[in-house]
Amino acid sequence: MARISDVAARAGVSTATVSRALNGKSTVDRELVARVQKAADELGYQPNGPARNLRRQEAAVVALIISDVENPFFTAIARGVEDVAHEVGYSVVLCNSDESAEKENRYIDIAIQERVAGVILSPTATTSSVGKLADRGTPFVAVDRPLPSQESDLVLVDTRVAARQATAHLVAQGYERIGCITGPSGVRTADDRLAGYRDALKSAKRRSTTKLVRRTEYKATGAHRAAVELLGQPEPPDALLIANSAMAVGVLRALQEHGIRPGHDVGLVAFDDAPWAELVDPPLSVVAQPAYEIGTVAARLLLARISDNTRPPTTTTLGARLIERGSSRR
Amino acid sequence: MARISDVAARAGVSTATVSRALNGKSTVDRELVARVQKAADELGYQPNGPARNLRRQEAAVVALIISDVENPFFTAIARGVEDVAHEVGYSVVLCNSDESAEKENRYIDIAIQERVAGVILSPTATTSSVGKLADRGTPFVAVDRPLPSQESDLVLVDTRVAARQATAHLVAQGYERIGCITGPSGVRTADDRLAGYRDALKSAKRRSTTKLVRRTEYKATGAHRAAVELLGQPEPPDALLIANSAMAVGVLRALQEHGIRPGHDVGLVAFDDAPWAELVDPPLSVVAQPAYEIGTVAARLLLARISDNTRPPTTTTLGARLIERGSSRR
DNA sequence: AGCGGGCGGGTAATGGATTACCCAGCGACC
DNA sequence: GGTCGCTGGGTAATCCATTACCCGCCCGCT
């Protein structure tokens, strides 16, 4: 594979000039630039990335570590990050931690080894591994969930308030026994959504009971099981707040199997405005989170931190929007 | 940040020994390995990736370039690739080409520059950029769509046959005027699905007319528009074959807006078994593609090619499965 | 004319891990 | 006891682009 010295030889200049010409640094004679460019094209020269990064001590790459590639919420974040990063010539490498602390840790190690310019991540429960980034001085931004023990830039959604509003909406619609299916304990969004749910019940002077609450993985199967359990009780819920769209799939499937009509028999509001939410019958009421915007904001914060890592950590909280549809109307 | 020489000094050995000890190469005295390990841990040493890759002339990384991160079909492929790659210590970097030849080209350049061990991609229409990989001798595997002008390993779905079966199924159900909404011309899967649709009509001795066919982007909005057009015609279709799940969303939305009942008024079969397919009313008949398996097979082929790039190119064609649900039953 | 300054461009140091090559030391065998 | 061979481990070359440093040339000013 062609090296810079090959290009230099072909253009009849030194390697330094080739490097300067190709990177637009310093002033190089127009004619020489053209000659270098021509030689590079003819040889199909592509600079050796590792050599460049080794010398520069940094790669124009940001790592994005998300907890689930198959969750549209996170892929929308990814798209936001990508769009912003590309504008300024950075590449994004997408890593899937699968809610596993071990995989997250592994990807963080790789990010450090590869000397990426920065990291954006949706942290899983354990946080110890993130400390490594801080120790190394690698800029990073947390999205969706805060880091318990680290100071950092944060981009969050005001999910507790959103959960509260959604629950209040169910109350207002006249549902009596409102339940909640949320994510695993310790996952901040799951905890917050549960807290918001409880806030709303409290404001409405309803007593909340753990009998109407289930916590499971943020996946369809867990939610399916939870819904079956809840609905099989002597005093089943007549409405449910569901913490993400994959879970909503599980719940809807359970209702379908038991011949229970959403909206009429059991009111539903789920987090995340999936593309299919309007297609089910009745249309699903949702809490729409600004996922793409989370991505763009996080990317901009990261870029700012890459150029100045001394800036004080900031927290950006974005609002979510309740979209009332048929599934929460009797 | 700690370097290998720091570790060497702390352990009282040479850098060569540190390298050998940490990489488990050659034989190093047990006691020295322990000392090195201890020193490395204490310093929090992480090898410098660029330096390592520069020397090794290759990174344990494969690039996966897919055309749409937000399409569950592709994220399922990604998961398959990741699972296999991780088993053997490779990392996967996921790049989103967005069906744009330019972005694809850009990512291919980056993959070459970074000297990744191999590339898996779902090629967009233009193929010229892929030639660069071949020229450089970078192993690559194409998934979902073949490369017109390149010899390479290929992992495909027999999408033409699947489209044909799906269409034949609609015929058998008694639908008379079967239409098709597929992806852009030149995108092989889109062409194949259309061809399979035509095959089936031909076998059934129906004449096919372009009036019942629409081609658009593989997205919901395009399909929505197409559906509105088709259904607004004097002689509208009474069934539709839809080329992916995002498009199905657009079509279902259009039907909803016009008060047309899927199944009864218009039979539907769509490609890709989305998680929500069973939740719409009536449940959506689909052609389920083995996306995860495409990913695992492609990853294994790539790994094989990385260890021996002289092996002859192979083509693996996986079958798809028609799942008949309510939307294709009158 | 002489000197200073600025600009273009070359030489060589640099980044950090891997590994080819070589050497010391020890055991075994004659 | 001497020599061969093997093993463990050190020294230094290597990967390749970037860039600090330096030099020569030309222009302009005094």
XYZ file of C-alpha atoms (C1' of nucleotides) in Angstrom:
720
model
C 0.000 0.000 0.000
C 1.334 3.407 -0.983
C 3.135 5.341 1.710
C 3.684 9.034 2.043
C 7.250 8.624 0.848
C 5.991 7.095 -2.397
C 3.837 10.132 -2.974
C 6.765 12.385 -2.130
C 9.020 10.606 -4.588
C 6.444 10.730 -7.353
C 5.779 14.410 -6.817
C 9.462 15.159 -6.434
C 9.123 16.726 -3.004
C 9.778 15.754 0.593
C 7.368 13.877 2.805
C 6.952 16.963 4.927
C 5.628 18.863 1.953
C 3.252 16.058 1.070
C 1.882 16.055 4.570
C 1.515 19.821 4.594
C -0.075 19.900 1.179
C -2.578 17.152 1.917
C -3.559 18.576 5.268
C -3.801 22.152 4.085
C -1.428 23.197 6.809
C 0.965 26.093 6.563
C 1.640 27.603 3.203
C 2.638 25.392 0.352
C 3.071 26.637 -3.184
C -0.084 26.163 -5.241
C 1.733 24.325 -7.913
C 3.296 21.919 -5.476
C -0.056 21.260 -3.880
C -1.416 20.341 -7.279
C 1.523 18.065 -8.003
C 1.188 16.345 -4.666
C -2.536 15.941 -5.084
C -2.032 14.420 -8.491
C 0.610 12.006 -7.279
C -1.575 11.000 -4.338
C -4.548 10.365 -6.594
C -2.523 8.366 -9.050
C -1.198 6.158 -6.316
C -4.544 5.929 -4.570
C -2.775 7.087 -1.457
C -4.697 6.865 1.784
C -2.797 8.057 4.846
C -2.128 5.373 7.422
C -4.579 6.142 10.200
C -2.753 4.433 13.047
C 0.484 6.229 12.165
C -1.315 9.528 12.012
C -3.170 8.951 15.247
C -0.034 7.778 16.955
C 1.740 10.958 16.051
C -1.205 13.246 16.689
C -1.981 11.488 19.931
C -5.646 11.586 19.100
C -8.087 10.290 16.532
C -10.950 12.281 15.018
C -13.323 9.670 16.293
C -15.913 9.648 18.997
C -17.236 6.475 20.527
C -20.928 6.173 21.221
C -21.759 3.429 23.680
C -25.465 2.750 23.857
C -27.329 0.169 25.829
C -29.415 -1.295 23.019
C -28.955 -0.990 19.255
C -32.336 -2.458 18.649
C -34.150 0.204 20.616
C -35.310 3.020 18.321
C -34.799 5.508 21.105
C -31.081 4.836 21.076
C -30.729 4.611 17.325
C -32.346 8.020 17.064
C -29.760 9.329 19.499
C -27.085 7.740 17.351
C -28.344 9.539 14.321
C -28.263 12.848 16.138
C -24.714 12.287 17.284
C -23.613 11.219 13.843
C -25.105 14.206 12.074
C -23.335 16.680 14.327
C -20.045 14.822 14.424
C -19.856 14.522 10.650
C -20.280 18.227 10.170
C -16.959 18.779 11.842
C -15.171 15.833 10.324
C -15.433 13.386 13.178
C -16.406 9.773 12.740
C -18.662 7.964 15.143
C -18.150 4.404 16.173
C -21.212 2.828 17.612
C -20.863 0.262 20.362
C -23.651 -1.791 21.834
C -23.304 -2.452 25.535
C -26.526 -4.418 25.762
C -27.146 -3.201 29.305
C -24.178 -5.281 30.345
C -21.681 -3.624 32.626
C -19.036 -5.980 31.340
C -19.530 -5.050 27.690
C -19.670 -1.400 28.597
C -16.418 -1.773 30.423
C -14.864 -3.553 27.500
C -15.869 -0.826 25.099
C -14.560 1.843 27.406
C -11.211 0.080 27.495
C -11.170 -0.062 23.727
C -12.062 3.607 23.483
C -9.167 4.435 25.756
C -6.760 2.199 23.893
C -7.700 3.650 20.556
C -7.263 7.134 21.973
C -10.602 8.335 20.689
C -11.249 12.035 21.062
C -14.267 11.500 23.268
C -17.029 9.177 24.411
C -20.778 9.513 24.640
C -22.519 6.830 26.618
C -25.772 5.809 28.177
C -24.325 4.341 31.349
C -25.481 1.018 32.708
C -25.926 0.576 36.406
C -22.323 0.189 37.470
C -20.325 3.281 37.036
C -16.852 2.284 38.109
C -15.619 1.786 34.576
C -16.473 5.328 33.600
C -14.002 6.525 36.189
C -11.259 5.296 33.889
C -12.242 7.849 31.307
C -12.073 10.603 33.874
C -8.701 9.367 35.119
C -7.314 9.405 31.600
C -8.748 12.809 30.879
C -10.797 11.469 27.988
C -13.755 13.789 27.491
C -17.128 12.130 27.857
C -20.807 12.934 28.026
C -23.514 10.805 29.584
C -26.925 10.624 27.951
C -30.286 9.386 29.160
C -29.004 8.471 32.601
C -26.796 10.326 35.042
C -23.589 8.938 36.457
C -23.933 8.431 40.178
C -20.398 9.175 41.125
C -18.910 11.195 38.328
C -19.008 14.789 37.406
C -19.654 15.076 33.721
C -21.737 16.683 31.076
C -25.172 15.182 31.107
C -28.051 15.180 28.688
C -31.230 13.958 30.238
C -34.930 13.929 29.692
C -37.150 15.080 32.463
C -38.574 11.669 32.675
C -39.930 11.896 36.185
C -42.071 14.867 35.320
C -43.136 13.176 32.120
C -44.139 10.031 33.988
C -46.036 12.155 36.412
C -47.932 13.941 33.682
C -48.730 10.720 31.933
C -50.039 9.203 35.138
C -52.000 12.331 35.971
C -53.541 12.082 32.544
C -54.685 8.540 33.312
C -56.136 9.749 36.588
C -57.951 12.544 34.821
C -59.409 10.079 32.378
C -61.063 8.330 35.259
C -58.914 5.235 35.615
C -58.969 3.982 39.170
C -56.291 1.378 39.610
C -53.279 2.558 37.707
C -50.293 0.260 37.503
C -46.762 0.710 36.278
C -44.354 -1.525 34.421
C -40.868 -0.122 34.489
C -37.246 -1.131 33.978
C -34.831 -2.757 36.389
C -34.166 -1.241 39.757
C -30.992 0.819 39.705
C -31.481 1.970 36.130
C -32.128 5.612 36.639
C -34.740 6.162 33.959
C -36.677 3.207 35.314
C -36.495 4.545 38.844
C -37.476 8.029 37.741
C -40.455 6.866 35.777
C -41.632 4.933 38.776
C -41.051 7.962 41.008
C -43.028 10.202 38.656
C -45.835 7.670 38.655
C -45.886 7.718 42.435
C -45.730 11.518 42.517
C -48.864 11.676 40.433
C -50.746 9.172 42.543
C -49.794 11.084 45.641
C -50.967 14.396 44.211
C -54.223 12.698 43.327
C -54.470 11.354 46.841
C -54.449 7.801 45.647
C -52.530 5.346 47.680
C -49.993 3.534 45.619
C -49.425 -0.140 46.158
C -46.567 -2.313 45.067
C -49.162 -4.807 43.892
C -49.640 -2.686 40.815
C -45.973 -2.195 40.051
C -43.639 -4.535 38.217
C -40.017 -4.112 37.303
C -38.346 -6.096 34.581
C -35.792 -5.847 31.822
C -36.522 -3.096 29.321
C -37.710 -5.730 26.827
C -40.916 -7.119 25.423
C -40.751 -10.518 27.069
C -40.230 -9.158 30.563
C -43.096 -6.749 30.154
C -45.303 -9.477 28.777
C -44.744 -11.585 31.863
C -45.280 -8.577 34.109
C -48.542 -7.703 32.404
C -49.830 -11.258 32.693
C -49.040 -11.240 36.397
C -50.634 -7.892 37.035
C -53.783 -8.722 35.139
C -54.130 -12.094 36.756
C -54.467 -10.587 40.201
C -57.757 -10.499 42.074
C -57.839 -6.743 41.739
C -56.108 -6.075 38.448
C -55.092 -2.613 37.273
C -57.403 -0.755 34.931
C -54.550 1.315 33.475
C -50.814 0.980 32.981
C -47.869 3.283 32.572
C -45.250 1.467 30.511
C -41.627 2.571 30.549
C -40.596 2.026 26.929
C -41.830 0.943 23.558
C -40.367 -2.546 23.566
C -42.238 -3.142 26.791
C -45.376 -1.763 25.227
C -45.123 -4.491 22.614
C -45.039 -7.114 25.348
C -47.970 -5.593 27.171
C -50.102 -5.227 24.056
C -49.400 -8.824 23.179
C -50.494 -9.920 26.636
C -53.708 -7.920 26.391
C -54.392 -9.380 22.993
C -53.947 -12.901 24.276
C -56.329 -12.283 27.126
C -58.885 -10.507 25.000
C -58.537 -7.309 26.976
C -59.174 -4.141 25.000
C -56.649 -1.341 25.410
C -58.254 1.967 26.308
C -61.648 0.589 27.168
C -60.665 -2.163 29.600
C -57.163 -0.999 30.435
C -55.843 2.473 29.789
C -52.306 2.638 28.459
C -49.572 5.193 28.135
C -46.103 4.127 27.062
C -42.798 5.926 26.803
C -41.347 6.481 23.320
C -43.333 7.388 20.261
C -42.655 4.357 18.108
C -43.595 4.640 14.444
C -46.290 2.020 14.888
C -47.932 3.651 17.914
C -50.712 5.120 15.827
C -51.351 1.897 14.000
C -52.516 -0.282 16.808
C -56.142 -0.242 17.778
C -56.800 2.002 19.557
C -53.766 4.191 18.864
C -51.282 4.126 21.688
C -50.852 7.180 23.896
C -47.185 7.904 24.385
C -44.604 10.076 26.021
C -42.457 11.242 23.123
C -38.827 11.768 24.056
C -36.635 14.038 21.942
C -34.133 11.324 21.161
C -32.559 12.879 18.084
C -32.068 16.116 19.960
C -30.445 14.293 22.853
C -27.915 13.062 20.338
C -27.207 16.427 18.774
C -26.915 18.173 22.121
C -24.624 15.486 23.502
C -22.419 15.645 20.446
C -22.094 19.398 20.677
C -21.257 19.214 24.352
C -18.654 16.582 23.657
C -17.049 18.612 20.911
C -16.935 21.621 23.196
C -15.300 19.533 25.869
C -12.796 18.109 23.423
C -11.595 21.580 22.655
C -11.646 22.642 26.306
C -11.784 19.959 28.939
C -11.659 22.452 31.790
C -15.133 23.788 31.245
C -17.458 23.073 34.140
C -19.810 20.122 33.716
C -23.291 21.012 32.559
C -26.584 19.224 32.734
C -29.082 19.678 29.958
C -32.578 18.491 30.644
C -34.914 18.186 27.714
C -38.635 17.949 28.019
C -40.816 15.094 26.851
C -44.237 15.487 25.333
C -47.342 13.532 26.217
C -49.324 12.552 23.150
C -52.813 11.517 24.080
C -54.349 8.946 21.804
C -57.079 6.366 22.055
C -55.392 3.939 24.406
C -55.875 6.263 27.348
C -59.454 7.229 26.654
C -62.325 5.090 27.840
C -0.629 8.198 30.241
C 1.507 5.223 31.167
C 3.633 3.740 28.421
C 5.030 0.288 28.042
C 8.419 1.547 29.150
C 6.913 2.735 32.426
C 5.567 -0.725 33.040
C 8.925 -2.223 32.103
C 10.760 0.041 34.517
C 8.366 -0.680 37.353
C 8.569 -4.423 36.806
C 12.314 -4.286 36.339
C 12.269 -5.907 32.912
C 12.564 -4.811 29.298
C 9.729 -3.539 27.143
C 9.984 -6.648 25.031
C 9.230 -8.791 28.034
C 6.287 -6.639 28.993
C 4.870 -6.966 25.530
C 5.385 -10.694 25.497
C 3.957 -11.150 28.962
C 0.868 -9.074 28.295
C 0.138 -10.683 24.960
C 0.788 -14.201 26.150
C 3.272 -14.687 23.353
C 6.267 -16.935 23.520
C 7.357 -18.225 26.868
C 7.904 -15.849 29.696
C 8.715 -16.926 33.212
C 5.615 -17.209 35.366
C 7.027 -15.001 37.994
C 7.896 -12.280 35.522
C 4.429 -12.432 34.016
C 3.001 -11.855 37.444
C 5.340 -8.959 38.109
C 4.507 -7.368 34.783
C 0.806 -7.852 35.312
C 1.040 -6.269 38.700
C 2.993 -3.291 37.429
C 0.548 -2.824 34.559
C -2.426 -2.914 36.898
C -0.879 -0.501 39.302
C -0.178 1.970 36.553
C -3.536 1.405 34.923
C -1.633 0.703 31.752
C -3.625 0.446 28.540
C -1.582 -0.248 25.437
C -1.615 2.500 22.857
C -3.878 1.171 20.123
C -2.566 3.259 17.250
C 1.009 2.298 18.054
C 0.062 -1.341 18.222
C -1.938 -1.224 15.035
C 0.780 0.658 13.259
C 3.280 -2.003 14.110
C 0.940 -4.921 13.523
C -0.271 -3.424 10.282
C -3.794 -4.374 11.203
C -6.411 -3.696 13.838
C -8.667 -6.310 15.401
C -11.631 -4.368 14.182
C -14.214 -4.976 11.532
C -16.283 -2.212 10.044
C -19.957 -2.802 9.422
C -21.473 -0.348 6.982
C -25.227 -0.559 6.878
C -27.698 1.502 4.950
C -30.019 2.434 7.793
C -29.419 2.243 11.539
C -33.033 2.846 12.225
C -34.189 -0.173 10.283
C -34.609 -3.166 12.594
C -33.566 -5.472 9.803
C -30.123 -3.925 9.761
C -29.756 -3.625 13.501
C -30.515 -7.312 13.778
C -27.728 -7.986 11.296
C -25.482 -5.793 13.391
C -26.203 -7.819 16.449
C -25.377 -11.026 14.630
C -22.078 -9.641 13.409
C -21.212 -8.326 16.828
C -21.906 -11.578 18.623
C -19.638 -13.567 16.329
C -16.887 -10.971 16.171
C -16.717 -10.617 19.933
C -16.221 -14.309 20.423
C -12.885 -14.065 18.689
C -11.831 -10.768 20.176
C -12.731 -8.467 17.329
C -14.533 -5.194 17.806
C -17.204 -3.978 15.453
C -17.586 -0.400 14.418
C -20.950 0.390 13.036
C -21.291 2.964 10.283
C -24.515 4.271 8.871
C -24.413 5.013 5.178
C -28.013 6.147 5.020
C -28.399 4.818 1.473
C -26.030 7.541 0.391
C -23.241 6.518 -1.939
C -21.211 9.440 -0.686
C -21.413 8.434 2.956
C -20.687 4.850 2.036
C -17.645 5.989 0.160
C -16.507 8.074 3.063
C -16.800 5.207 5.468
C -14.928 2.922 3.134
C -12.101 5.432 2.993
C -12.035 5.584 6.754
C -12.023 1.809 7.006
C -9.046 1.689 4.673
C -7.219 4.436 6.490
C -7.717 2.810 9.831
C -6.493 -0.473 8.398
C -9.416 -2.431 9.763
C -9.150 -6.169 9.375
C -12.263 -6.377 7.242
C -15.511 -4.792 6.148
C -19.079 -6.016 5.987
C -21.453 -3.833 4.046
C -24.886 -3.616 2.549
C -23.891 -1.846 -0.645
C -25.840 1.088 -1.957
C -26.437 1.402 -5.652
C -23.062 2.637 -6.779
C -20.370 0.121 -6.409
C -17.254 1.908 -7.512
C -16.119 2.698 -4.001
C -16.077 -0.936 -3.037
C -13.424 -1.511 -5.649
C -11.021 0.345 -3.424
C -11.317 -2.379 -0.839
C -10.531 -5.010 -3.406
C -7.578 -3.001 -4.713
C -6.160 -2.718 -1.230
C -6.739 -6.351 -0.494
C -8.990 -5.533 2.440
C -11.294 -8.495 2.988
C -14.959 -7.689 2.685
C -18.350 -9.340 2.593
C -21.518 -7.929 1.094
C -24.842 -8.559 2.773
C -28.425 -8.156 1.659
C -27.462 -6.976 -1.814
C -24.915 -8.250 -4.308
C -22.157 -6.146 -5.771
C -22.688 -5.746 -9.493
C -19.089 -5.595 -10.494
C -17.130 -7.225 -7.739
C -16.326 -10.731 -6.834
C -16.820 -11.171 -3.138
C -18.412 -13.216 -0.447
C -22.089 -12.572 -0.415
C -24.855 -13.259 2.065
C -28.264 -12.830 0.573
C -31.850 -13.696 1.179
C -33.773 -15.350 -1.560
C -35.989 -12.377 -1.720
C -37.302 -12.930 -5.203
C -38.644 -16.335 -4.310
C -40.031 -14.940 -1.083
C -41.811 -12.138 -2.931
C -43.172 -14.653 -5.329
C -44.531 -16.849 -2.554
C -46.058 -13.912 -0.794
C -47.748 -12.751 -3.962
C -48.920 -16.280 -4.775
C -50.401 -16.395 -1.319
C -52.382 -13.245 -2.047
C -53.570 -14.758 -5.301
C -54.629 -17.921 -3.507
C -56.584 -15.857 -1.033
C -58.642 -14.579 -3.872
C -57.341 -11.067 -4.256
C -57.787 -9.856 -7.788
C -55.823 -6.683 -8.312
C -52.560 -7.105 -6.454
C -50.204 -4.155 -6.300
C -46.639 -3.732 -5.138
C -44.813 -0.975 -3.328
C -41.090 -1.490 -3.454
C -37.832 0.365 -3.005
C -35.923 2.520 -5.464
C -34.965 1.205 -8.829
C -31.396 -0.025 -8.847
C -31.519 -1.258 -5.278
C -31.277 -4.952 -5.793
C -33.624 -6.104 -3.064
C -36.229 -3.712 -4.375
C -35.803 -4.981 -7.910
C -35.895 -8.590 -6.803
C -39.028 -8.176 -4.774
C -40.694 -6.601 -7.757
C -39.460 -9.394 -9.999
C -40.777 -12.037 -7.616
C -44.111 -10.269 -7.551
C -44.220 -10.331 -11.337
C -43.162 -13.974 -11.436
C -46.117 -14.885 -9.287
C -48.594 -12.911 -11.367
C -47.266 -14.538 -14.470
C -47.588 -18.037 -13.041
C -51.121 -17.182 -12.077
C -51.753 -15.946 -15.587
C -52.566 -12.495 -14.388
C -51.336 -9.655 -16.448
C -49.288 -7.250 -14.425
C -49.657 -3.567 -14.989
C -47.381 -0.750 -13.958
C -50.456 1.031 -12.695
C -50.358 -1.141 -9.624
C -46.666 -0.725 -8.931
C -44.945 2.106 -7.130
C -41.297 2.578 -6.278
C -40.095 4.919 -3.587
C -37.494 5.289 -0.882
C -37.505 2.456 1.629
C -39.251 4.733 4.135
C -42.663 5.302 5.622
C -43.373 8.636 3.974
C -42.601 7.442 0.476
C -44.775 4.400 0.921
C -47.555 6.526 2.352
C -47.574 8.677 -0.735
C -47.426 5.645 -2.986
C -50.339 4.010 -1.222
C -52.456 7.133 -1.473
C -51.761 7.314 -5.180
C -52.503 3.668 -5.803
C -55.722 3.709 -3.841
C -56.910 6.908 -5.439
C -56.941 5.363 -8.881
C -60.146 4.469 -10.692
C -59.323 0.818 -10.370
C -57.396 0.587 -7.119
C -55.561 -2.524 -5.966
C -57.309 -4.877 -3.579
C -54.008 -6.191 -2.185
C -50.448 -4.971 -1.766
C -47.038 -6.490 -1.433
C -44.873 -4.090 0.592
C -41.107 -4.292 0.487
C -40.161 -3.502 4.072
C -41.546 -2.749 7.490
C -40.983 0.998 7.452
C -42.995 1.119 4.274
C -45.673 -0.977 5.891
C -46.041 1.742 8.506
C -46.663 4.294 5.772
C -49.167 2.114 4.014
C -51.078 1.238 7.155
C -51.259 4.912 8.017
C -52.650 5.697 4.599
C -55.270 2.978 4.892
C -56.225 4.236 8.321
C -56.669 7.771 7.028
C -58.897 6.581 4.240
C -60.906 4.247 6.408
C -59.830 1.229 4.413
C -59.639 -1.999 6.390
C -56.515 -4.107 5.908
C -57.301 -7.700 5.032
C -60.925 -7.191 4.261
C -60.696 -4.302 1.813
C -57.037 -4.573 0.896
C -54.902 -7.626 1.523
C -51.405 -6.921 2.773
C -48.126 -8.745 3.043
C -45.001 -6.868 4.048
C -41.364 -7.819 4.240
C -39.741 -8.001 7.694
C -41.388 -9.345 10.785
C -41.415 -6.236 12.944
C -42.168 -6.735 16.628
C -45.422 -4.839 16.240
C -46.687 -6.815 13.239
C -48.987 -8.923 15.374
C -50.364 -5.947 17.216
C -52.085 -4.119 14.432
C -55.606 -5.050 13.540
C -55.720 -7.374 11.749
C -52.243 -8.749 12.396
C -49.913 -8.113 9.519
C -48.798 -10.961 7.300
C -45.089 -10.782 6.734
C -42.084 -12.273 5.057
C -39.658 -12.881 7.900
C -36.031 -12.534 6.891
C -33.319 -14.201 8.960
C -31.522 -10.964 9.720
C -29.577 -12.087 12.754
C -28.366 -15.116 10.864
C -27.268 -12.966 7.943
C -25.067 -11.149 10.413
C -23.554 -14.258 11.947
C -22.901 -15.880 8.600
C -21.352 -12.733 7.177
C -19.112 -12.350 10.197
C -17.902 -15.925 9.944
C -17.200 -15.550 6.256
C -15.294 -12.372 6.907
C -13.206 -13.959 9.624
C -12.406 -16.851 7.336
C -11.373 -14.439 4.623
C -9.249 -12.450 7.025
C -7.230 -15.536 7.765
C -7.096 -16.571 4.125
C -7.916 -14.003 1.501
C -7.253 -16.385 -1.362
C -10.293 -18.541 -0.766
C -12.774 -18.400 -3.600
C -15.766 -16.089 -3.142
C -18.903 -17.782 -1.927
C -22.535 -16.842 -2.036
C -24.811 -17.872 0.784
C -28.493 -17.554 0.157
C -30.761 -17.818 3.135
C -34.446 -18.478 2.902
C -37.221 -16.228 4.127
C -40.405 -17.421 5.712
C -43.908 -16.287 4.892
C -46.011 -15.811 8.000
C -49.669 -15.637 7.150
C -51.723 -13.514 9.444
C -55.000 -11.671 9.264
C -53.998 -8.928 6.869
C -53.972 -11.301 3.935
C -57.188 -13.090 4.696
C -60.474 -11.706 3.576
C 25.545 47.141 -0.444
C 24.362 44.976 3.699
C 21.260 43.161 6.824
C 16.805 41.622 8.770
C 12.667 39.283 8.158
C 9.553 36.259 6.100
C 8.356 32.409 3.419
C 8.772 27.889 1.381
C 10.411 23.576 2.039
C 13.824 19.904 3.571
C 15.937 16.897 7.442
C 15.284 14.281 11.093
C 13.126 13.536 15.681
C 9.003 11.791 17.448
C 5.005 8.956 19.006
C 4.728 3.702 21.476
C 4.259 -1.144 20.801
C 5.948 -5.276 18.463
C 9.360 -8.403 17.032
C 13.754 -9.858 14.478
C 17.889 -10.845 16.003
C 21.156 -11.971 19.220
C 23.280 -13.381 23.558
C 23.804 -15.536 28.083
C 23.157 -19.376 30.786
C 22.042 -23.935 31.804
C 21.317 -28.873 31.064
C 22.431 -32.963 28.653
C 25.191 -35.875 26.276
C 29.564 -37.740 24.713
C 35.090 -31.252 30.950
C 33.578 -29.554 26.579
C 30.201 -28.635 23.254
C 25.682 -28.414 21.362
C 21.105 -26.838 21.770
C 17.407 -24.791 23.839
C 15.138 -21.255 26.494
C 14.335 -16.882 28.387
C 14.934 -12.241 27.770
C 17.375 -7.884 26.188
C 18.638 -4.458 22.294
C 17.326 -2.074 18.665
C 14.901 -1.868 14.157
C 10.465 -1.144 12.480
C 5.753 0.568 11.292
C 4.435 5.729 8.921
C 2.779 10.387 9.313
C 3.537 14.708 11.585
C 6.099 18.563 12.925
C 10.052 20.985 15.378
C 13.825 22.932 13.743
C 16.666 24.767 10.472
C 18.348 26.616 6.074
C 18.369 29.180 1.783
C 16.453 32.601 -0.874
C 14.347 36.830 -1.957
C 12.587 41.282 -0.938
C 12.770 45.622 1.157
C 14.623 48.971 3.965
C 18.366 51.932 5.449
